[in-house]
Short mmCIF file of C-alpha atoms in Angstrom, two decimals:
data_model
loop_
_atom_site.label_atom_id
_atom_site.label_comp_id
_atom_site.label_asym_id
_atom_site.label_seq_id
_atom_site.Cartn_x
_atom_site.Cartn_y
_atom_site.Cartn_z
CA UNK A 1 -11.41 116.47 -11.24
CA UNK A 2 -13.94 114.81 -8.92
CA UNK A 3 -14.53 112.08 -11.49
CA UNK A 4 -10.79 111.32 -11.70
CA UNK A 5 -10.50 111.33 -7.91
CA UNK A 6 -13.30 108.75 -7.72
CA UNK A 7 -11.61 106.59 -10.36
CA UNK A 8 -8.24 106.84 -8.56
CA UNK A 9 -9.84 105.97 -5.22
CA UNK A 10 -11.65 102.93 -6.62
CA UNK A 11 -8.33 101.83 -8.12
CA UNK A 12 -6.82 102.09 -4.61
CA UNK A 13 -9.61 99.88 -3.24
CA UNK A 14 -8.87 97.30 -5.94
CA UNK A 15 -5.14 97.47 -5.13
CA UNK A 16 -5.91 96.95 -1.43
CA UNK A 17 -8.08 93.91 -2.24
CA UNK A 18 -5.36 92.48 -4.50
CA UNK A 19 -2.72 93.06 -1.81
CA UNK A 20 -4.81 91.26 0.81
CA UNK A 21 -5.39 88.36 -1.58
CA UNK A 22 -1.62 88.24 -2.12
CA UNK A 23 -1.01 88.22 1.64
CA UNK A 24 -3.58 85.49 2.15
CA UNK A 25 -1.74 83.29 -0.32
CA UNK A 26 1.83 84.13 0.73
CA UNK A 27 1.99 85.57 4.29
CA UNK A 28 3.41 83.10 6.78
CA UNK A 29 4.80 83.24 10.29
CA UNK A 30 7.37 80.80 11.63
CA UNK A 31 5.43 79.19 14.47
CA UNK A 32 6.64 76.33 16.61
CA UNK A 33 4.59 75.08 19.58
CA UNK A 34 3.35 71.97 21.40
CA UNK A 35 -0.08 71.13 23.01
CA UNK A 36 -2.68 73.23 24.88
CA UNK A 37 -4.59 73.10 28.24
CA UNK A 38 -6.25 74.81 31.44
CA UNK A 39 -7.56 78.11 33.02
CA UNK A 40 -5.61 81.36 33.48
CA UNK A 41 -4.23 83.73 36.12
CA UNK A 42 -2.32 87.01 35.76
CA UNK A 43 1.39 86.63 36.61
CA UNK A 44 2.94 89.65 38.31
CA UNK A 45 6.27 88.40 39.66
CA UNK A 46 8.95 87.88 37.04
CA UNK A 47 12.45 89.09 36.19
CA UNK A 48 13.01 91.42 33.23
CA UNK A 49 16.31 92.12 31.48
CA UNK A 50 17.45 93.43 28.12
CA UNK A 51 20.28 91.84 26.18
CA UNK A 52 22.09 92.47 22.94
CA UNK A 53 20.99 90.15 20.15
CA UNK A 54 22.56 90.32 16.70
CA UNK A 55 19.68 88.33 15.18
CA UNK A 56 17.02 90.79 16.44
CA UNK A 57 15.58 93.45 14.07
CA UNK A 58 16.68 96.26 16.42
CA UNK A 59 19.78 94.50 17.80
CA UNK A 60 18.40 93.60 21.23
CA UNK A 61 15.86 91.37 22.92
CA UNK A 62 13.78 91.71 26.08
CA UNK A 63 14.00 88.67 28.34
CA UNK A 64 11.34 87.72 30.92
CA UNK A 65 12.17 84.89 33.32
CA UNK A 66 9.68 82.93 35.46
CA UNK A 67 10.93 80.60 38.18
CA UNK A 68 9.00 77.64 39.57
CA UNK A 69 7.77 79.77 42.50
CA UNK A 70 6.31 82.42 40.20
CA UNK A 71 4.13 80.15 38.08
CA UNK A 72 1.12 78.74 40.00
CA UNK A 73 1.28 75.01 40.64
CA UNK A 74 -0.70 72.98 38.15
CA UNK A 75 -0.51 75.66 35.42
CA UNK A 76 -0.49 74.01 32.03
CA UNK A 77 -0.02 77.01 29.73
CA UNK A 78 1.52 80.47 29.58
CA UNK A 79 -0.56 83.02 27.61
CA UNK A 80 0.45 86.53 26.55
CA UNK A 81 -0.08 88.99 23.74
CA UNK A 82 2.73 90.08 21.43
CA UNK A 83 2.47 93.33 19.45
CA UNK A 84 4.71 93.44 16.36
CA UNK A 85 7.32 91.36 18.23
CA UNK A 86 9.23 88.17 17.54
CA UNK A 87 8.87 85.64 20.34
CA UNK A 88 10.96 82.72 21.56
CA UNK A 89 10.04 80.71 24.70
CA UNK A 90 12.36 78.26 26.49
CA UNK A 91 11.55 75.83 29.33
CA UNK A 92 14.70 74.78 31.13
CA UNK A 93 16.71 75.96 28.12
CA UNK A 94 14.69 73.90 25.59
CA UNK A 95 12.91 75.87 22.85
CA UNK A 96 9.18 75.15 23.03
CA UNK A 97 7.69 78.09 21.11
CA UNK A 98 8.87 80.55 18.47
CA UNK A 99 7.06 83.21 16.44
CA UNK A 100 8.55 85.41 13.75
CA UNK A 101 7.78 86.61 10.25
CA UNK A 102 8.82 84.19 7.55
CA UNK A 103 11.12 86.45 5.54
CA UNK A 104 10.67 84.23 2.50
CA UNK A 105 6.96 85.05 2.34
CA UNK A 106 5.21 88.37 1.62
CA UNK A 107 7.01 91.70 2.28
CA UNK A 108 6.97 93.10 5.78
CA UNK A 109 8.91 92.66 9.00
CA UNK A 110 6.22 92.08 11.59
CA UNK A 111 4.44 88.83 12.49
CA UNK A 112 1.53 91.05 13.52
CA UNK A 113 -0.33 91.09 16.84
CA UNK A 114 -1.40 87.78 18.35
CA UNK A 115 -2.19 85.94 21.54
CA UNK A 116 0.46 83.28 22.18
CA UNK A 117 -0.27 80.07 24.09
CA UNK A 118 2.76 78.14 25.37
CA UNK A 119 1.74 74.69 26.70
CA UNK A 120 3.30 73.49 29.96
CA UNK A 121 3.24 69.71 30.21
CA UNK A 122 3.12 67.88 33.52
CA UNK A 123 6.82 67.10 33.37
CA UNK A 124 7.61 70.78 32.64
CA UNK A 125 5.63 72.22 35.55
CA UNK A 126 7.81 73.91 38.16
CA UNK A 127 10.67 74.46 35.72
CA UNK A 128 12.15 77.84 34.70
CA UNK A 129 10.45 79.57 31.77
CA UNK A 130 12.33 82.20 29.73
CA UNK A 131 10.51 84.42 27.22
CA UNK A 132 12.65 86.36 24.71
CA UNK A 133 10.86 89.16 22.84
CA UNK A 134 12.43 91.04 19.92
CA UNK A 135 10.63 94.30 19.03
CA UNK A 136 10.27 94.75 15.29
CA UNK A 137 9.63 98.52 15.46
CA UNK A 138 11.18 101.16 17.67
CA UNK A 139 7.71 102.28 18.73
CA UNK A 140 6.98 98.98 20.51
CA UNK A 141 10.23 98.72 22.50
CA UNK A 142 8.61 99.95 25.72
CA UNK A 143 5.65 97.57 25.58
CA UNK A 144 5.61 95.15 28.52
CA UNK A 145 3.24 92.23 27.93
CA UNK A 146 0.82 90.84 30.52
CA UNK A 147 1.46 87.16 31.21
CA UNK A 148 -1.25 84.72 32.20
CA UNK A 149 -1.06 81.15 33.36
CA UNK A 150 -3.82 79.54 31.31
CA UNK A 151 -4.97 78.81 27.75
CA UNK A 152 -6.01 80.76 24.74
CA UNK A 153 -9.58 79.48 25.03
CA UNK A 154 -9.80 80.51 28.68
CA UNK A 155 -9.28 84.21 27.92
CA UNK A 156 -11.88 84.46 25.09
CA UNK A 157 -14.62 85.73 27.39
CA UNK A 158 -12.28 88.13 29.15
CA UNK A 159 -11.25 89.65 25.82
CA UNK A 160 -14.87 89.84 24.63
CA UNK A 161 -15.84 91.70 27.80
CA UNK A 162 -12.95 94.15 27.54
CA UNK A 163 -13.48 94.83 23.82
CA UNK A 164 -17.28 94.56 23.78
CA UNK A 165 -17.93 98.26 23.11
CA UNK A 166 -15.37 98.37 20.28
CA UNK A 167 -16.79 95.18 18.74
CA UNK A 168 -20.36 96.49 18.86
CA UNK A 169 -19.40 99.90 17.45
CA UNK A 170 -17.37 98.32 14.66
CA UNK A 171 -20.15 95.89 13.79
CA UNK A 172 -22.72 98.71 13.79
CA UNK A 173 -20.53 100.78 11.45
CA UNK A 174 -20.13 97.85 9.02
CA UNK A 175 -23.88 97.13 9.02
CA UNK A 176 -24.70 100.81 8.43
CA UNK A 177 -22.11 101.01 5.65
CA UNK A 178 -23.37 97.92 3.84
CA UNK A 179 -26.95 99.15 4.25
CA UNK A 180 -26.19 102.59 2.78
CA UNK A 181 -24.27 101.08 -0.16
CA UNK A 182 -27.02 98.55 -0.94
CA UNK A 183 -29.72 101.21 -0.64
CA UNK A 184 -27.82 103.44 -3.04
CA UNK A 185 -27.20 100.58 -5.47
CA UNK A 186 -30.89 99.68 -5.52
CA UNK A 187 -31.79 103.30 -6.32
CA UNK A 188 -28.91 103.98 -8.71
CA UNK A 189 -31.24 104.50 -11.70
CA UNK A 190 -33.37 107.07 -9.86
CA UNK A 191 -32.12 110.52 -10.97
CA UNK A 192 -33.67 112.11 -7.86
CA UNK A 193 -31.65 109.94 -5.46
CA UNK A 194 -28.51 111.30 -3.79
CA UNK A 195 -25.70 108.99 -4.92
CA UNK A 196 -23.28 110.52 -2.37
CA UNK A 197 -24.87 108.25 0.25
CA UNK A 198 -22.77 105.46 -1.29
CA UNK A 199 -19.62 107.32 -0.21
CA UNK A 200 -20.98 107.60 3.33
CA UNK A 201 -21.56 103.85 3.20
CA UNK A 202 -17.97 103.25 2.07
CA UNK A 203 -16.64 105.39 4.91
CA UNK A 204 -18.82 103.63 7.49
CA UNK A 205 -17.82 100.19 6.17
CA UNK A 206 -14.07 100.92 6.28
CA UNK A 207 -14.14 102.54 9.72
CA UNK A 208 -16.08 99.53 11.02
CA UNK A 209 -13.60 97.07 9.49
CA UNK A 210 -10.71 99.07 10.94
CA UNK A 211 -12.22 98.96 14.43
CA UNK A 212 -13.12 95.26 14.29
CA UNK A 213 -9.68 94.27 13.03
CA UNK A 214 -8.07 96.42 15.73
CA UNK A 215 -9.71 94.47 18.55
CA UNK A 216 -7.88 91.73 20.39
CA UNK A 217 -10.74 89.32 19.69
CA UNK A 218 -9.87 89.37 15.99
CA UNK A 219 -6.31 88.39 16.92
CA UNK A 220 -7.56 85.46 18.96
CA UNK A 221 -9.90 84.18 16.25
CA UNK A 222 -7.64 84.86 13.27
CA UNK A 223 -5.68 82.18 11.47
CA UNK A 224 -3.49 84.77 9.69
CA UNK A 225 -2.36 87.25 12.35
CA UNK A 226 -0.24 89.32 9.98
CA UNK A 227 -3.17 89.88 7.62
CA UNK A 228 -5.42 91.16 10.44
CA UNK A 229 -3.18 94.14 11.22
CA UNK A 230 -2.73 94.86 7.51
CA UNK A 231 -6.51 94.87 6.99
CA UNK A 232 -6.81 97.42 9.81
CA UNK A 233 -4.10 99.64 8.30
CA UNK A 234 -5.61 99.46 4.78
CA UNK A 235 -9.13 100.21 6.03
CA UNK A 236 -7.84 103.25 7.91
CA UNK A 237 -6.10 104.53 4.78
CA UNK A 238 -9.14 103.94 2.56
CA UNK A 239 -11.71 105.72 4.73
CA UNK A 240 -10.37 109.26 4.23
CA UNK A 241 -11.47 109.84 0.61
CA UNK A 242 -15.13 108.80 1.03
CA UNK A 243 -15.22 110.83 4.26
CA UNK A 244 -14.17 113.97 2.35
CA UNK A 245 -16.17 113.19 -0.81
CA UNK A 246 -19.40 112.78 1.12
CA UNK A 247 -18.87 115.79 3.36
CA UNK A 248 -18.23 118.10 0.41
CA UNK A 249 -21.70 117.33 -0.95
CA UNK A 250 -23.21 119.01 2.12
CA UNK A 251 -21.58 122.35 1.25
CA UNK A 252 -22.43 124.96 -1.32
CA UNK A 253 -18.65 125.38 -1.70
CA UNK A 254 -18.32 121.77 -2.87
CA UNK A 255 -16.07 122.74 -5.78
CA UNK A 256 -13.46 124.46 -3.59
CA UNK A 257 -9.95 123.30 -4.50
CA UNK A 258 -9.14 122.23 -0.94
CA UNK A 259 -11.48 119.21 -1.18
CA UNK A 260 -9.60 117.87 -4.22
CA UNK A 261 -6.24 118.59 -2.60
CA UNK A 262 -7.15 116.59 0.52
CA UNK A 263 -8.43 113.62 -1.54
CA UNK A 264 -5.34 113.59 -3.76
CA UNK A 265 -3.07 113.77 -0.69
CA UNK A 266 -4.84 110.75 0.83
CA UNK A 267 -4.53 108.75 -2.39
CA UNK A 268 -0.84 109.67 -2.60
CA UNK A 269 -0.26 108.52 1.00
CA UNK A 270 -1.98 105.21 0.20
CA UNK A 271 0.19 104.62 -2.87
CA UNK A 272 3.39 105.55 -1.01
CA UNK A 273 2.52 103.34 1.99
CA UNK A 274 1.55 100.36 -0.17
CA UNK A 275 4.65 100.80 -2.33
CA UNK A 276 6.93 101.01 0.71
CA UNK A 277 5.33 97.88 2.19
CA UNK A 278 5.67 95.90 -1.04
CA UNK A 279 9.26 97.02 -1.55
CA UNK A 280 10.22 96.16 2.03
CA UNK A 281 11.26 99.77 2.74
CA UNK A 282 8.76 100.41 5.53
CA UNK A 283 5.77 98.58 6.95
CA UNK A 284 2.29 100.11 7.17
CA UNK A 285 2.80 100.78 10.88
CA UNK A 286 5.90 102.83 10.13
CA UNK A 287 4.06 105.02 7.60
CA UNK A 288 0.83 105.21 9.58
CA UNK A 289 1.70 108.69 10.86
CA UNK A 290 1.17 110.04 7.34
CA UNK A 291 -2.37 108.70 7.23
CA UNK A 292 -3.08 110.08 10.71
CA UNK A 293 -1.86 113.46 9.50
CA UNK A 294 -4.11 113.36 6.42
CA UNK A 295 -7.11 112.29 8.49
CA UNK A 296 -6.42 115.11 10.97
CA UNK A 297 -6.16 117.63 8.13
CA UNK A 298 -9.39 116.27 6.61
CA UNK A 299 -11.19 117.04 9.87
CA UNK A 300 -9.46 120.40 10.33
CA UNK A 301 -10.32 121.73 6.86
CA UNK A 302 -13.98 121.31 7.75
CA UNK A 303 -13.80 124.21 10.21
CA UNK A 304 -12.83 127.07 7.86
CA UNK A 305 -15.12 125.70 5.16
CA UNK A 306 -17.92 125.39 7.69
CA UNK A 307 -17.58 129.03 8.79
CA UNK A 308 -17.35 130.14 5.15
CA UNK A 309 -20.56 128.23 4.52
CA UNK A 310 -22.30 129.89 7.48
CA UNK A 311 -21.13 133.31 6.29
CA UNK A 312 -22.33 132.60 2.76
CA UNK A 313 -25.64 130.82 3.44
CA UNK A 314 -26.48 131.60 7.06
CA UNK A 315 -27.46 129.13 9.78
CA UNK A 316 -29.77 126.26 8.91
CA UNK A 317 -30.79 122.95 10.47
CA UNK A 318 -28.48 121.18 8.02
CA UNK A 319 -25.47 123.34 8.97
CA UNK A 320 -26.17 122.85 12.65
CA UNK A 321 -26.12 119.10 12.10
CA UNK A 322 -22.86 119.48 10.17
CA UNK A 323 -21.37 121.48 13.03
CA UNK A 324 -22.35 118.89 15.65
CA UNK A 325 -20.93 116.01 13.60
CA UNK A 326 -17.68 117.89 12.85
CA UNK A 327 -17.23 118.53 16.58
CA UNK A 328 -17.93 114.88 17.45
CA UNK A 329 -15.47 113.67 14.81
CA UNK A 330 -12.75 116.06 15.92
CA UNK A 331 -13.06 115.30 19.65
CA UNK A 332 -13.16 111.53 19.11
CA UNK A 333 -10.35 111.50 16.57
CA UNK A 334 -8.13 113.76 18.68
CA UNK A 335 -8.63 111.49 21.70
CA UNK A 336 -7.78 108.42 19.61
CA UNK A 337 -4.59 109.97 18.23
CA UNK A 338 -3.41 111.14 21.66
CA UNK A 339 -3.99 107.75 23.29
CA UNK A 340 -2.48 105.89 20.32
CA UNK A 341 0.84 107.75 20.43
CA UNK A 342 0.89 107.93 24.23
CA UNK A 343 0.62 104.12 24.41
CA UNK A 344 3.04 103.55 21.51
CA UNK A 345 0.25 102.16 19.37
CA UNK A 346 -1.01 99.60 21.89
CA UNK A 347 -4.32 101.21 22.76
CA UNK A 348 -7.01 103.08 20.84
CA UNK A 349 -10.07 104.54 22.55
CA UNK A 350 -13.62 104.07 21.32
CA UNK A 351 -14.19 107.83 21.20
CA UNK A 352 -12.97 108.09 17.62
CA UNK A 353 -15.38 105.59 16.11
CA UNK A 354 -18.16 106.83 18.43
CA UNK A 355 -17.66 110.36 17.07
CA UNK A 356 -17.62 109.14 13.50
CA UNK A 357 -20.75 107.05 14.12
CA UNK A 358 -22.49 110.20 15.32
CA UNK A 359 -21.40 111.74 12.03
CA UNK A 360 -22.59 108.72 10.04
CA UNK A 361 -25.99 108.48 11.71
CA UNK A 362 -26.69 112.23 11.57
CA UNK A 363 -25.75 112.59 7.93
CA UNK A 364 -27.17 109.24 6.95
CA UNK A 365 -30.50 110.35 8.38
CA UNK A 366 -30.22 113.72 6.61
CA UNK A 367 -29.42 112.04 3.30
CA UNK A 368 -32.21 109.49 3.63
CA UNK A 369 -34.74 112.19 4.50
CA UNK A 370 -33.54 114.35 1.61
CA UNK A 371 -33.65 111.34 -0.71
CA UNK A 372 -37.18 110.51 0.43
CA UNK A 373 -38.30 114.12 -0.06
CA UNK A 374 -36.72 114.34 -3.52
CA UNK A 375 -38.09 110.96 -4.54
CA UNK A 376 -41.57 112.04 -3.38
CA UNK A 377 -41.25 115.25 -5.37
CA UNK A 378 -39.98 113.25 -8.33
CA UNK A 379 -42.88 110.80 -8.11
CA UNK A 380 -45.36 113.67 -7.99
CA UNK A 381 -43.64 115.35 -10.93
CA UNK A 382 -43.75 112.10 -12.89
CA UNK A 383 -47.41 111.69 -11.97
CA UNK A 384 -48.21 115.21 -13.17
CA UNK A 385 -46.22 114.58 -16.34
CA UNK A 386 -48.14 111.38 -16.99
CA UNK A 387 -51.39 113.23 -16.44
CA UNK A 388 -50.31 115.92 -18.91
CA UNK A 389 -49.55 113.36 -21.61
CA UNK A 390 -52.15 110.70 -20.81
CA UNK A 391 -55.83 110.48 -21.67
CA UNK A 392 -57.57 109.74 -18.39
CA UNK A 393 -60.56 107.89 -19.89
CA UNK A 394 -58.74 105.39 -22.11
CA UNK A 395 -55.26 105.33 -20.58
CA UNK A 396 -53.74 106.00 -24.01
CA UNK A 397 -51.23 108.81 -24.65
CA UNK A 398 -52.99 112.00 -25.77
CA UNK A 399 -52.45 114.52 -28.59
CA UNK A 400 -49.74 116.32 -26.59
CA UNK A 401 -47.83 113.04 -26.25
CA UNK A 402 -48.21 112.44 -30.00
CA UNK A 403 -46.82 115.91 -30.73
CA UNK A 404 -43.85 115.32 -28.42
CA UNK A 405 -43.09 111.82 -29.70
CA UNK A 406 -43.10 112.84 -33.38
CA UNK A 407 -40.55 115.65 -32.90
CA UNK A 408 -38.09 113.87 -30.57
CA UNK A 409 -34.66 112.85 -31.84
CA UNK A 410 -35.47 109.11 -31.66
CA UNK A 411 -38.40 109.42 -34.07
CA UNK A 412 -37.54 108.34 -37.64
CA UNK A 413 -40.23 109.69 -39.95
CA UNK A 414 -38.87 107.85 -43.01
CA UNK A 415 -39.85 104.51 -41.40
CA UNK A 416 -43.23 105.69 -40.11
CA UNK A 417 -46.76 104.87 -41.15
CA UNK A 418 -49.66 106.86 -39.66
CA UNK A 419 -53.09 105.28 -39.10
CA UNK A 420 -56.12 107.45 -38.18
CA UNK A 421 -59.30 106.08 -36.60
CA UNK A 422 -62.77 107.48 -35.97
CA UNK A 423 -65.57 106.00 -33.86
CA UNK A 424 -68.69 106.28 -35.99
CA UNK A 425 -71.96 107.56 -34.45
CA UNK A 426 -70.42 108.50 -31.06
CA UNK A 427 -72.58 111.67 -30.89
CA UNK A 428 -75.68 109.63 -31.63
CA UNK A 429 -74.71 107.20 -28.81
CA UNK A 430 -74.24 110.06 -26.33
CA UNK A 431 -77.50 111.81 -27.31
CA UNK A 432 -79.58 108.63 -27.36
CA UNK A 433 -78.19 106.45 -24.59
CA UNK A 434 -76.32 108.94 -22.41
CA UNK A 435 -72.67 109.80 -21.83
CA UNK A 436 -72.07 106.72 -19.70
CA UNK A 437 -72.73 104.55 -22.76
CA UNK A 438 -70.67 106.99 -24.84
CA UNK A 439 -67.71 106.55 -22.47
CA UNK A 440 -68.09 102.77 -22.73
CA UNK A 441 -68.01 103.11 -26.54
CA UNK A 442 -64.79 105.18 -26.38
CA UNK A 443 -63.04 102.83 -23.90
CA UNK A 444 -64.05 99.70 -25.79
CA UNK A 445 -62.97 101.14 -29.13
CA UNK A 446 -59.63 102.30 -27.65
CA UNK A 447 -59.04 98.82 -26.21
CA UNK A 448 -59.64 97.17 -29.59
CA UNK A 449 -57.31 99.62 -31.37
CA UNK A 450 -54.56 99.01 -28.81
CA UNK A 451 -54.99 95.21 -28.98
CA UNK A 452 -54.56 95.17 -32.77
CA UNK A 453 -52.07 97.99 -33.38
CA UNK A 454 -50.30 98.26 -29.98
CA UNK A 455 -47.83 95.42 -30.65
CA UNK A 456 -46.56 97.21 -33.80
CA UNK A 457 -46.43 100.84 -32.67
CA UNK A 458 -47.85 103.42 -30.31
CA UNK A 459 -51.54 104.34 -30.09
CA UNK A 460 -52.94 107.76 -29.13
CA UNK A 461 -56.33 109.33 -28.44
CA UNK A 462 -56.24 112.54 -30.44
CA UNK A 463 -59.48 113.83 -28.89
CA UNK A 464 -63.19 113.09 -28.93
CA UNK A 465 -63.81 110.11 -31.20
CA UNK A 466 -60.46 110.25 -33.05
CA UNK A 467 -57.51 107.96 -32.46
CA UNK A 468 -54.11 107.53 -34.10
CA UNK A 469 -51.45 104.82 -34.34
CA UNK A 470 -47.84 105.42 -35.40
CA UNK A 471 -46.32 102.25 -36.82
CA UNK A 472 -42.67 101.64 -37.63
CA UNK A 473 -41.36 99.54 -40.52
CA UNK A 474 -44.81 98.36 -41.67
CA UNK A 475 -45.95 98.20 -45.29
CA UNK A 476 -49.30 99.52 -46.49
CA UNK A 477 -50.42 95.96 -47.28
CA UNK A 478 -49.65 94.87 -43.72
CA UNK A 479 -51.54 97.91 -42.43
CA UNK A 480 -54.61 97.01 -44.49
CA UNK A 481 -54.61 93.52 -42.92
CA UNK A 482 -54.43 95.06 -39.43
CA UNK A 483 -57.34 97.40 -40.22
CA UNK A 484 -59.45 94.47 -41.45
CA UNK A 485 -58.54 92.56 -38.26
CA UNK A 486 -59.69 95.56 -36.21
CA UNK A 487 -63.07 95.69 -37.98
CA UNK A 488 -63.56 91.97 -37.52
CA UNK A 489 -62.87 92.29 -33.78
CA UNK A 490 -65.35 95.17 -33.57
CA UNK A 491 -68.05 92.91 -35.07
CA UNK A 492 -67.16 90.13 -32.63
CA UNK A 493 -67.42 92.63 -29.75
CA UNK A 494 -70.91 93.68 -30.92
CA UNK A 495 -72.06 90.05 -31.05
CA UNK A 496 -70.70 89.20 -27.58
CA UNK A 497 -71.72 92.31 -25.63
CA UNK A 498 -75.16 93.06 -27.17
CA UNK A 499 -75.02 96.75 -26.22
CA UNK A 500 -77.46 99.39 -27.46
CA UNK A 501 -74.75 100.76 -29.73
CA UNK A 502 -72.53 99.14 -32.37
CA UNK A 503 -68.78 99.69 -32.46
CA UNK A 504 -67.87 100.90 -35.91
CA UNK A 505 -64.33 102.14 -36.46
CA UNK A 506 -63.39 103.97 -39.65
CA UNK A 507 -59.65 103.92 -40.51
CA UNK A 508 -57.22 105.44 -42.95
CA UNK A 509 -53.46 105.24 -43.30
CA UNK A 510 -50.52 106.87 -45.05
CA UNK A 511 -46.80 106.11 -45.07
CA UNK A 512 -44.37 109.02 -44.91
CA UNK A 513 -43.23 110.01 -48.39
CA UNK A 514 -40.54 112.66 -48.70
CA UNK A 515 -41.73 113.44 -52.26
CA UNK A 516 -45.16 114.66 -51.07
CA UNK A 517 -44.78 115.22 -47.32
CA UNK A 518 -42.93 118.20 -45.87
CA UNK A 519 -43.18 116.62 -42.41
CA UNK A 520 -45.12 113.91 -40.60
CA UNK A 521 -48.02 116.35 -40.22
CA UNK A 522 -48.67 116.06 -43.97
CA UNK A 523 -48.63 112.28 -43.59
CA UNK A 524 -51.24 112.48 -40.84
CA UNK A 525 -53.48 114.71 -42.99
CA UNK A 526 -53.32 112.20 -45.85
CA UNK A 527 -54.25 109.40 -43.45
CA UNK A 528 -57.06 111.56 -42.08
CA UNK A 529 -58.55 112.10 -45.57
CA UNK A 530 -58.49 108.37 -46.24
CA UNK A 531 -60.15 107.74 -42.87
CA UNK A 532 -63.02 110.16 -43.72
CA UNK A 533 -63.56 108.39 -47.03
CA UNK A 534 -63.82 105.10 -45.14
CA UNK A 535 -66.19 106.73 -42.64
CA UNK A 536 -68.42 107.98 -45.45
CA UNK A 537 -68.46 104.56 -47.14
CA UNK A 538 -69.30 102.82 -43.87
CA UNK A 539 -72.24 105.18 -43.26
CA UNK A 540 -73.46 104.76 -46.80
CA UNK A 541 -73.50 101.00 -46.39
CA UNK A 542 -74.95 101.11 -42.84
CA UNK A 543 -78.28 99.28 -42.31
CA UNK A 544 -80.90 101.55 -40.73
#
């Protein structure tokens, strides 16, 4: 089930990316305006009325009127923020600015959230300004905008200062998310590495994107205001599954059905919300309550599972960290939800993302430490395994490695040819010149064998002065040529190095034959007999 949940979730991510690409190509607002100019000042004195409007989405419009005495002299622009509202601005009855969703473009009713700049030319200064605002959703009907006399550029620094904490937290979450995902991707082939860290990275990335897109600075900088709010909604919907999928890995009860149920519910909410948006039935903002409910349930299910875990496994440092992060998530998320619905979706606190960042950093640290510990253990285990199957003097695989390699499923004995080698007079070298010279003899002989036969198979030190090579798809004639090449190189080595001893390597070979060999062990014994014959002949022809 977990595999199918992962596949379904990744499909949702792809759908979200495709939807955003579609919006980028098709989403348009009807925007009419003139020039720009000056500094800004908050306007407090203006008339407000509500009138019926058959062209408005909800059947009425909110009208704000500014007389010449209410707008400071010399003001050259009126600046205000609209939140899912159509806007029309008139100066002395002449339309100078209009914003609304182009109904012929992508599905959706809202032009999004944006900062609007209405230029006031010299000849328009001191004249009456009327702003008509049509709420697109019922939830934004009580929103009263703040009006400034000034320009869009003039309020950049003010917005940055007000949203600085949210911008920094969102940026930190994105950086952490990308870092976790890249770290996991780079270690994806390591079986000891915890791959669930990738899900923590996904969660951190999406919560960071959600927070950044939900700041007013993104509205100021954006060229496609409608896309910005949709990115925020999609990111919020996509962060639930990785949040649950990562958290479940921290529990012994990771296979409990409630984890799967929560993930499937989140995926279902995403599909329903995206389908309703595409069909024009309801915008993301109108179905956002479902995602908030799923996210709340995702946090709430942690508590019973947490106490079940404590009852089952007892307290541990890991569970204490889990408890702290659950509490931080719950407090921050609860504060965000309360403020969001209290302000009709205008404001969101930074407590939610701060709580989740506590969660991300605590569990990211735990996962990285666990990964480091497991990777260290794995490296030590691999080192011990190499030592068990490696001859320390020559660096060649040993007899144990030979035994393992010739019984594994990948080994095809029908295509194999076994070559046995023996270093002549090794005992004489040890007794006469010492074991240091004997070790040099062994290492030099092993190096020559590997140089000649290594490119065509695998070489082993079977013990003492005996070596073996297992070749694949080589004929006996080709093997004889390799053996002659080996003996020639041994002579060259003797001439170059002028040691007290001579390298003399006896060799014998045998190809596997199902008619005479029960297994590859019989093949090796036949090669061994041939090698001893060669050894005897070499000693008989040796010059004293």
